[in-house]
Structure formats: C-alpha cells, structure tokens
PDB file of C-alpha atoms in Angstrom:
ATOM      1  CA  UNK M 357     154.850 108.738 119.022  1.00 44.00           C
ATOM      2  CA  UNK M 358     157.416 108.011 116.316  1.00 48.00           C
ATOM      3  CA  UNK M 359     157.243 110.345 113.272  1.00 44.00           C
ATOM      4  CA  UNK M 360     155.322 108.980 110.293  1.00 43.00           C
ATOM      5  CA  UNK M 361     157.526 106.739 108.151  1.00 42.00           C
ATOM      6  CA  UNK M 362     160.231 106.390 110.786  1.00 49.00           C
ATOM      7  CA  UNK M 363     161.244 102.814 111.619  1.00 58.00           C
ATOM      8  CA  UNK M 364     160.619 101.838 115.229  1.00 71.00           C
ATOM      9  CA  UNK M 365     163.594 100.976 117.398  1.00 80.00           C
ATOM     10  CA  UNK M 366     164.195  97.232 117.659  1.00 82.00           C
ATOM     11  CA  UNK M 367     163.909  97.420 121.447  1.00 85.00           C
ATOM     12  CA  UNK M 368     160.428  98.949 121.156  1.00 88.00           C
ATOM     13  CA  UNK M 369     159.278  96.333 118.634  1.00 87.00           C
ATOM     14  CA  UNK M 370     160.488  93.536 120.900  1.00 87.00           C
ATOM     15  CA  UNK M 371     158.591  95.130 123.784  1.00 91.00           C
ATOM     16  CA  UNK M 372     155.391  95.124 121.697  1.00 91.00           C
ATOM     17  CA  UNK M 373     155.814  91.398 121.032  1.00 89.00           C
ATOM     18  CA  UNK M 374     156.531  90.657 124.696  1.00 90.00           C
ATOM     19  CA  UNK M 375     153.440  92.556 125.860  1.00 92.00           C
ATOM     20  CA  UNK M 376     151.266  90.673 123.356  1.00 89.00           C
ATOM     21  CA  UNK M 377     152.700  87.351 124.540  1.00 88.00           C
ATOM     22  CA  UNK M 378     151.797  88.370 128.080  1.00 89.00           C
ATOM     23  CA  UNK M 379     148.190  88.677 126.930  1.00 89.00           C
ATOM     24  CA  UNK M 380     147.872  92.454 126.626  1.00 89.00           C
ATOM     25  CA  UNK M 381     145.630  93.727 123.805  1.00 89.00           C
ATOM     26  CA  UNK M 382     146.917  95.836 120.908  1.00 87.00           C
ATOM     27  CA  UNK M 383     144.978  98.943 121.960  1.00 89.00           C
ATOM     28  CA  UNK M 384     146.354  98.826 125.510  1.00 91.00           C
ATOM     29  CA  UNK M 385     149.869  98.328 124.147  1.00 91.00           C
ATOM     30  CA  UNK M 386     149.447 101.348 121.887  1.00 89.00           C
ATOM     31  CA  UNK M 387     148.218 103.486 124.787  1.00 91.00           C
ATOM     32  CA  UNK M 388     151.025 102.302 127.075  1.00 91.00           C
ATOM     33  CA  UNK M 389     153.811 102.867 124.528  1.00 90.00           C
ATOM     34  CA  UNK M 390     152.242 105.977 122.939  1.00 88.00           C
ATOM     35  CA  UNK M 391     152.117 104.451 119.465  1.00 88.00           C
ATOM     36  CA  UNK M 392     149.229 103.913 117.052  1.00 86.00           C
ATOM     37  CA  UNK M 393     147.118 100.766 116.893  1.00 85.00           C
ATOM     38  CA  UNK M 394     148.166 100.336 113.248  1.00 82.00           C
ATOM     39  CA  UNK M 395     151.833 100.365 114.279  1.00 85.00           C
ATOM     40  CA  UNK M 396     151.245  97.649 116.873  1.00 88.00           C
ATOM     41  CA  UNK M 397     149.336  95.567 114.306  1.00 85.00           C
ATOM     42  CA  UNK M 398     152.100  95.985 111.703  1.00 84.00           C
ATOM     43  CA  UNK M 399     154.802  94.837 114.138  1.00 86.00           C
ATOM     44  CA  UNK M 400     152.780  91.754 115.120  1.00 86.00           C
ATOM     45  CA  UNK M 401     152.010  90.873 111.484  1.00 83.00           C
ATOM     46  CA  UNK M 402     155.725  90.946 110.717  1.00 80.00           C
ATOM     47  CA  UNK M 403     156.517  88.871 113.796  1.00 80.00           C
ATOM     48  CA  UNK M 404     153.881  86.217 113.030  1.00 79.00           C
ATOM     49  CA  UNK M 405     155.073  85.979 109.429  1.00 73.00           C
ATOM     50  CA  UNK M 406     158.841  85.825 109.964  1.00 71.00           C
ATOM     51  CA  UNK M 407     159.225  85.185 113.727  1.00 74.00           C
ATOM     52  CA  UNK M 408     161.299  88.352 113.781  1.00 74.00           C
ATOM     53  CA  UNK M 409     160.682  92.067 114.247  1.00 73.00           C
ATOM     54  CA  UNK M 410     163.552  92.958 111.898  1.00 72.00           C
ATOM     55  CA  UNK M 411     162.752  94.102 108.376  1.00 60.00           C
ATOM     56  CA  UNK M 412     163.412  91.372 105.815  1.00 54.00           C
ATOM     57  CA  UNK M 413     165.662  92.326 102.924  1.00 49.00           C
ATOM     58  CA  UNK M 414     163.785  90.181 100.380  1.00 46.00           C
ATOM     59  CA  UNK M 415     160.383  91.081  98.929  1.00 46.00           C
ATOM     60  CA  UNK M 416     157.161  89.208  99.556  1.00 48.00           C
ATOM     61  CA  UNK M 417     156.099  87.023 102.456  1.00 49.00           C
ATOM     62  CA  UNK M 418     158.202  84.008 103.411  1.00 49.00           C
ATOM     63  CA  UNK M 419     156.460  80.648 103.015  1.00 51.00           C
ATOM     64  CA  UNK M 420     154.768  79.142 106.025  1.00 61.00           C
ATOM     65  CA  UNK M 421     156.332  76.046 107.549  1.00 68.00           C
ATOM     66  CA  UNK M 422     153.499  73.541 107.541  1.00 73.00           C
ATOM     67  CA  UNK M 423     153.832  70.216 109.379  1.00 71.00           C
ATOM     68  CA  UNK M 424     154.615  68.458 106.089  1.00 72.00           C
ATOM     69  CA  UNK M 425     157.214  71.091 105.195  1.00 76.00           C
ATOM     70  CA  UNK M 426     158.833  70.673 108.609  1.00 77.00           C
ATOM     71  CA  UNK M 427     158.850  66.914 108.032  1.00 75.00           C
ATOM     72  CA  UNK M 428     160.557  67.414 104.664  1.00 76.00           C
ATOM     73  CA  UNK M 429     163.154  69.755 106.183  1.00 78.00           C
ATOM     74  CA  UNK M 430     163.866  67.365 109.059  1.00 76.00           C
ATOM     75  CA  UNK M 431     164.431  64.427 106.705  1.00 76.00           C
ATOM     76  CA  UNK M 432     166.566  66.614 104.444  1.00 78.00           C
ATOM     77  CA  UNK M 433     168.721  67.601 107.424  1.00 79.00           C
ATOM     78  CA  UNK M 434     169.087  63.950 108.481  1.00 76.00           C
ATOM     79  CA  UNK M 435     170.266  62.955 105.009  1.00 76.00           C
ATOM     80  CA  UNK M 436     172.677  65.920 104.788  1.00 76.00           C
ATOM     81  CA  UNK M 437     174.032  66.251 108.318  1.00 73.00           C
ATOM     82  CA  UNK M 438     176.972  68.409 107.230  1.00 76.00           C
ATOM     83  CA  UNK M 439     174.861  70.791 105.150  1.00 79.00           C
ATOM     84  CA  UNK M 440     174.662  74.406 106.278  1.00 81.00           C
ATOM     85  CA  UNK M 441     171.360  76.170 106.906  1.00 81.00           C
ATOM     86  CA  UNK M 442     171.874  78.032 103.623  1.00 83.00           C
ATOM     87  CA  UNK M 443     172.235  74.763 101.709  1.00 82.00           C
ATOM     88  CA  UNK M 444     169.148  73.310 103.372  1.00 81.00           C
ATOM     89  CA  UNK M 445     167.193  76.487 102.608  1.00 81.00           C
ATOM     90  CA  UNK M 446     168.271  76.258  98.982  1.00 80.00           C
ATOM     91  CA  UNK M 447     167.127  72.636  98.753  1.00 75.00           C
ATOM     92  CA  UNK M 448     163.800  73.357 100.430  1.00 75.00           C
ATOM     93  CA  UNK M 449     163.210  76.464  98.310  1.00 72.00           C
ATOM     94  CA  UNK M 450     162.942  74.198  95.269  1.00 66.00           C
ATOM     95  CA  UNK M 451     159.854  72.691  96.901  1.00 64.00           C
ATOM     96  CA  UNK M 452     158.072  75.641  98.549  1.00 67.00           C
ATOM     97  CA  UNK M 453     159.635  78.832  97.183  1.00 67.00           C
ATOM     98  CA  UNK M 454     162.085  81.351  98.637  1.00 68.00           C
ATOM     99  CA  UNK M 455     163.218  80.393 102.129  1.00 74.00           C
ATOM    100  CA  UNK M 456     165.871  82.022 104.313  1.00 80.00           C
ATOM    101  CA  UNK M 457     168.642  80.247 106.201  1.00 80.00           C
ATOM    102  CA  UNK M 458     167.382  81.961 109.368  1.00 83.00           C
ATOM    103  CA  UNK M 459     163.962  80.301 108.984  1.00 82.00           C
ATOM    104  CA  UNK M 460     165.680  76.925 108.601  1.00 81.00           C
ATOM    105  CA  UNK M 461     167.785  77.537 111.720  1.00 80.00           C
ATOM    106  CA  UNK M 462     164.751  78.542 113.794  1.00 81.00           C
ATOM    107  CA  UNK M 463     162.695  75.595 112.584  1.00 80.00           C
ATOM    108  CA  UNK M 464     165.417  73.052 113.369  1.00 77.00           C
ATOM    109  CA  UNK M 465     165.969  74.712 116.754  1.00 73.00           C
ATOM    110  CA  UNK M 466     162.269  74.317 117.556  1.00 69.00           C
ATOM    111  CA  UNK M 467     162.372  70.680 116.456  1.00 63.00           C
ATOM    112  CA  UNK M 468     165.217  69.985 118.876  1.00 57.00           C
ATOM    113  CA  UNK M 469     163.756  72.127 121.651  1.00 39.00           C
ATOM    114  CA  UNK M 470     160.410  70.365 121.612  1.00 38.00           C
ATOM    115  CA  UNK M 471     161.940  66.911 121.111  1.00 40.00           C
ATOM    116  CA  UNK M 472     160.415  66.063 117.755  1.00 39.00           C
ATOM    117  CA  UNK M 473     161.787  62.582 117.170  1.00 43.00           C
ATOM    118  CA  UNK M 474     162.110  60.876 113.760  1.00 42.00           C
ATOM    119  CA  UNK M 475     159.209  58.569 114.573  1.00 42.00           C
ATOM    120  CA  UNK M 476     156.979  61.589 115.200  1.00 42.00           C
ATOM    121  CA  UNK M 477     158.108  63.467 112.100  1.00 44.00           C
ATOM    122  CA  UNK M 478     158.183  60.583 109.631  1.00 44.00           C
ATOM    123  CA  UNK M 479     156.246  61.451 106.484  1.00 46.00           C
ATOM    124  CA  UNK M 480     154.307  58.248 107.028  1.00 42.00           C
ATOM    125  CA  UNK M 481     153.027  59.767 110.291  1.00 44.00           C
ATOM    126  CA  UNK M 482     149.478  58.766 111.197  1.00 47.00           C
ATOM    127  CA  UNK M 483     147.818  62.173 110.818  1.00 45.00           C
ATOM    128  CA  UNK M 484     144.646  60.883 112.525  1.00 46.00           C
ATOM    129  CA  UNK M 485     146.571  61.017 115.815  1.00 48.00           C
ATOM    130  CA  UNK M 486     147.506  64.693 115.542  1.00 48.00           C
ATOM    131  CA  UNK M 487     145.332  67.327 117.216  1.00 50.00           C
ATOM    132  CA  UNK M 488     145.342  70.663 115.344  1.00 49.00           C
ATOM    133  CA  UNK M 489     143.941  73.785 116.969  1.00 54.00           C
ATOM    134  CA  UNK M 490     141.654  75.390 114.364  1.00 49.00           C
ATOM    135  CA  UNK M 491     139.428  78.458 114.319  1.00 49.00           C
ATOM    136  CA  UNK M 492     136.274  77.785 112.322  1.00 46.00           C
ATOM    137  CA  UNK M 493     133.752  80.251 110.916  1.00 44.00           C
ATOM    138  CA  UNK M 494     131.343  77.549 109.749  1.00 47.00           C
ATOM    139  CA  UNK M 495     131.484  74.422 107.586  1.00 45.00           C
ATOM    140  CA  UNK M 496     134.042  71.649 107.362  1.00 45.00           C
ATOM    141  CA  UNK M 497     134.809  68.710 109.603  1.00 46.00           C
ATOM    142  CA  UNK M 498     135.789  69.546 113.158  1.00 47.00           C
ATOM    143  CA  UNK M 499     136.219  67.860 116.504  1.00 51.00           C
ATOM    144  CA  UNK M 500     134.838  69.148 119.782  1.00 56.00           C
ATOM    145  CA  UNK M 501     133.922  72.830 119.493  1.00 57.00           C
ATOM    146  CA  UNK M 502     134.116  75.724 121.940  1.00 60.00           C
ATOM    147  CA  UNK M 503     132.144  78.868 121.154  1.00 57.00           C
ATOM    148  CA  UNK M 504     133.906  82.143 121.952  1.00 60.00           C
ATOM    149  CA  UNK M 505     132.017  85.185 123.184  1.00 61.00           C
ATOM    150  CA  UNK M 506     134.009  88.349 122.447  1.00 62.00           C
ATOM    151  CA  UNK M 507     137.737  88.641 121.806  1.00 69.00           C
ATOM    152  CA  UNK M 508     140.006  85.734 122.676  1.00 69.00           C
ATOM    153  CA  UNK M 509     142.983  86.469 124.934  1.00 76.00           C
ATOM    154  CA  UNK M 510     145.646  84.319 126.587  1.00 76.00           C
ATOM    155  CA  UNK M 511     143.546  83.682 129.701  1.00 81.00           C
ATOM    156  CA  UNK M 512     140.543  82.558 127.674  1.00 78.00           C
ATOM    157  CA  UNK M 513     142.720  80.361 125.484  1.00 77.00           C
ATOM    158  CA  UNK M 514     144.279  78.726 128.553  1.00 80.00           C
ATOM    159  CA  UNK M 515     140.840  78.010 130.023  1.00 80.00           C
ATOM    160  CA  UNK M 516     139.810  76.262 126.801  1.00 77.00           C
ATOM    161  CA  UNK M 517     142.972  74.147 126.823  1.00 76.00           C
ATOM    162  CA  UNK M 518     142.482  73.279 130.480  1.00 77.00           C
ATOM    163  CA  UNK M 519     138.931  72.059 129.787  1.00 77.00           C
ATOM    164  CA  UNK M 520     139.278  70.494 126.341  1.00 72.00           C
ATOM    165  CA  UNK M 521     142.892  69.455 125.698  1.00 70.00           C
ATOM    166  CA  UNK M 522     143.072  66.325 127.852  1.00 67.00           C
ATOM    167  CA  UNK M 523     139.742  64.808 126.659  1.00 70.00           C
ATOM    168  CA  UNK M 524     140.629  65.533 123.019  1.00 68.00           C
ATOM    169  CA  UNK M 525     144.083  63.950 123.345  1.00 64.00           C
ATOM    170  CA  UNK M 526     142.559  60.935 125.059  1.00 65.00           C
ATOM    171  CA  UNK M 527     140.275  60.501 122.051  1.00 64.00           C
ATOM    172  CA  UNK M 528     143.345  60.443 119.790  1.00 58.00           C
ATOM    173  CA  UNK M 529     145.256  57.971 121.945  1.00 56.00           C
ATOM    174  CA  UNK M 530     148.112  58.244 124.410  1.00 52.00           C
ATOM    175  CA  UNK M 531     150.603  59.067 121.658  1.00 54.00           C
ATOM    176  CA  UNK M 532     148.522  61.886 120.223  1.00 55.00           C
ATOM    177  CA  UNK M 533     150.294  65.105 119.199  1.00 59.00           C
ATOM    178  CA  UNK M 534     148.924  68.594 119.874  1.00 64.00           C
ATOM    179  CA  UNK M 535     149.920  71.376 117.480  1.00 64.00           C
ATOM    180  CA  UNK M 536     149.247  75.103 117.396  1.00 66.00           C
ATOM    181  CA  UNK M 537     151.028  78.111 115.902  1.00 65.00           C
ATOM    182  CA  UNK M 538     153.134  80.895 117.427  1.00 69.00           C
ATOM    183  CA  UNK M 539     150.303  83.405 117.832  1.00 71.00           C
ATOM    184  CA  UNK M 540     150.962  85.562 120.950  1.00 79.00           C
ATOM    185  CA  UNK M 541     148.164  84.046 123.049  1.00 75.00           C
ATOM    186  CA  UNK M 542     149.586  80.594 122.223  1.00 73.00           C
ATOM    187  CA  UNK M 543     153.062  81.561 123.448  1.00 78.00           C
ATOM    188  CA  UNK M 544     151.939  83.493 126.542  1.00 82.00           C
ATOM    189  CA  UNK M 545     153.430  82.456 129.891  1.00 84.00           C
ATOM    190  CA  UNK M 546     150.099  81.110 131.154  1.00 82.00           C
ATOM    191  CA  UNK M 547     149.701  78.946 128.055  1.00 80.00           C
ATOM    192  CA  UNK M 548     153.250  77.601 128.261  1.00 81.00           C
ATOM    193  CA  UNK M 549     152.795  76.775 131.944  1.00 82.00           C
ATOM    194  CA  UNK M 550     149.691  74.722 131.147  1.00 78.00           C
ATOM    195  CA  UNK M 551     151.375  72.896 128.254  1.00 76.00           C
ATOM    196  CA  UNK M 552     154.354  72.072 130.456  1.00 77.00           C
ATOM    197  CA  UNK M 553     151.945  70.627 133.014  1.00 77.00           C
ATOM    198  CA  UNK M 554     150.250  68.529 130.341  1.00 69.00           C
ATOM    199  CA  UNK M 555     153.620  67.372 129.045  1.00 69.00           C
ATOM    200  CA  UNK M 556     154.521  66.204 132.543  1.00 65.00           C
ATOM    201  CA  UNK M 557     151.435  63.987 132.364  1.00 62.00           C
ATOM    202  CA  UNK M 558     153.209  62.074 129.567  1.00 50.00           C
ATOM    203  CA  UNK M 559     151.282  63.500 126.655  1.00 50.00           C
ATOM    204  CA  UNK M 560     153.286  64.032 123.495  1.00 50.00           C
ATOM    205  CA  UNK M 561     152.782  67.792 123.054  1.00 46.00           C
ATOM    206  CA  UNK M 562     154.502  69.374 120.071  1.00 45.00           C
ATOM    207  CA  UNK M 563     154.333  73.062 119.206  1.00 43.00           C
ATOM    208  CA  UNK M 564     153.372  73.801 115.610  1.00 38.00           C
ATOM    209  CA  UNK M 565     156.064  75.739 113.767  1.00 39.00           C
ATOM    210  CA  UNK M 566     154.330  78.462 111.770  1.00 38.00           C
TER     211      UNK M 566
END
C-alpha cells in the first residue's frame, strides 16, 4: 500500500479506472491492488469530475458539461472555426465559470466521435425527444421505472438497457436521442457493446458528456 500522503503512480490510477469500467467493485479493486477503499473512491471521484486521473493545477471542481453547455460550445466552435481550445474555453468560461482547454478538447472530440450533427445539437432541439438516464430517490416526473435491488453494476445496467432502452426510444420516436454520463458502469465494455448493437438498429444514440 502506498504511504499516507504519497501520490499514486499514474499507471496505477489508470488501472483503477479500467477495472471499474470492466465492472469490478471498489472493494475488490482495493483488495486486488492492495490499496484502501478510500483511495479507490478518491481516484474515481477525480476521474468522474475531470475525465482524468491527473491532479488539476487549478482549485475547485471544473464545471459539468450539460447538454445545453455542449450545445453552446458546439455553436461557438462553428462560429469560430480557427479558434484554439484555449480561446473557446475562455469564451465559454464567461458563461459557466472556469473551464480548461483540455475539457474543451475532450468535449469536441466526443461530439465528433459520436457523430453529434448540428441538427441534433441545435439549441432549438426538441428536448421531448431526448431520453435521459436518471436515478430517482422519489418525487418528480419520470418515465418508465426499474427498481434496483442491491448495488448496481455494469451487468445489471446492461440488463436494464436491454429490456427498457428500445421501448423507451420507440415512445420518443425514431429520431430519439439517448444520453447518459461517463460513470464506469456506463462505459463498461458490455454496455458499449449493447449500445453499438442498438446504434446498428438505426437509433440515434448519443453519449452524454459529463
């Protein structure tokens, strides 16, 4: 186990993230790598917040990229095609607070990778045709619900998608968009395989950029 206060090696932190994406629980990861549960949790918190295991030089948490923020960034990039990531980050920071050029680069990369077209990202987008994955603890308006017994893992999440995703998207219409965040069980290999299968069925599946 690493001495208290000592920063973990980058290779070890990346291994923690990979094991979580493969569906392994934090306690099992800690036992396998001989590190504490708190250390595993800290690495995953940092990864979910910044999409990186590297310590950030600035203080505070970076802002989350909501769908509307992504829309704003995409339109800003279209209007300023020659602008660098730093310039785009500076322009967006005026709207949502401090934002790094690296976050801008990753967000735009995800937009291109998942084929988010201007018609899908237009700020006039019909939000009634977007399916958001949401965990509810009671109250509020929701769609079809699935009750979870115990701790959710990648396999359980995939089973829910297999049973519920197609009917829910059909309710939205053929051009419905499915969005979820980059939580490890959402990015696990089994989950990605299912989403790729659904995409091949001509559904417009778009990963939510957290």
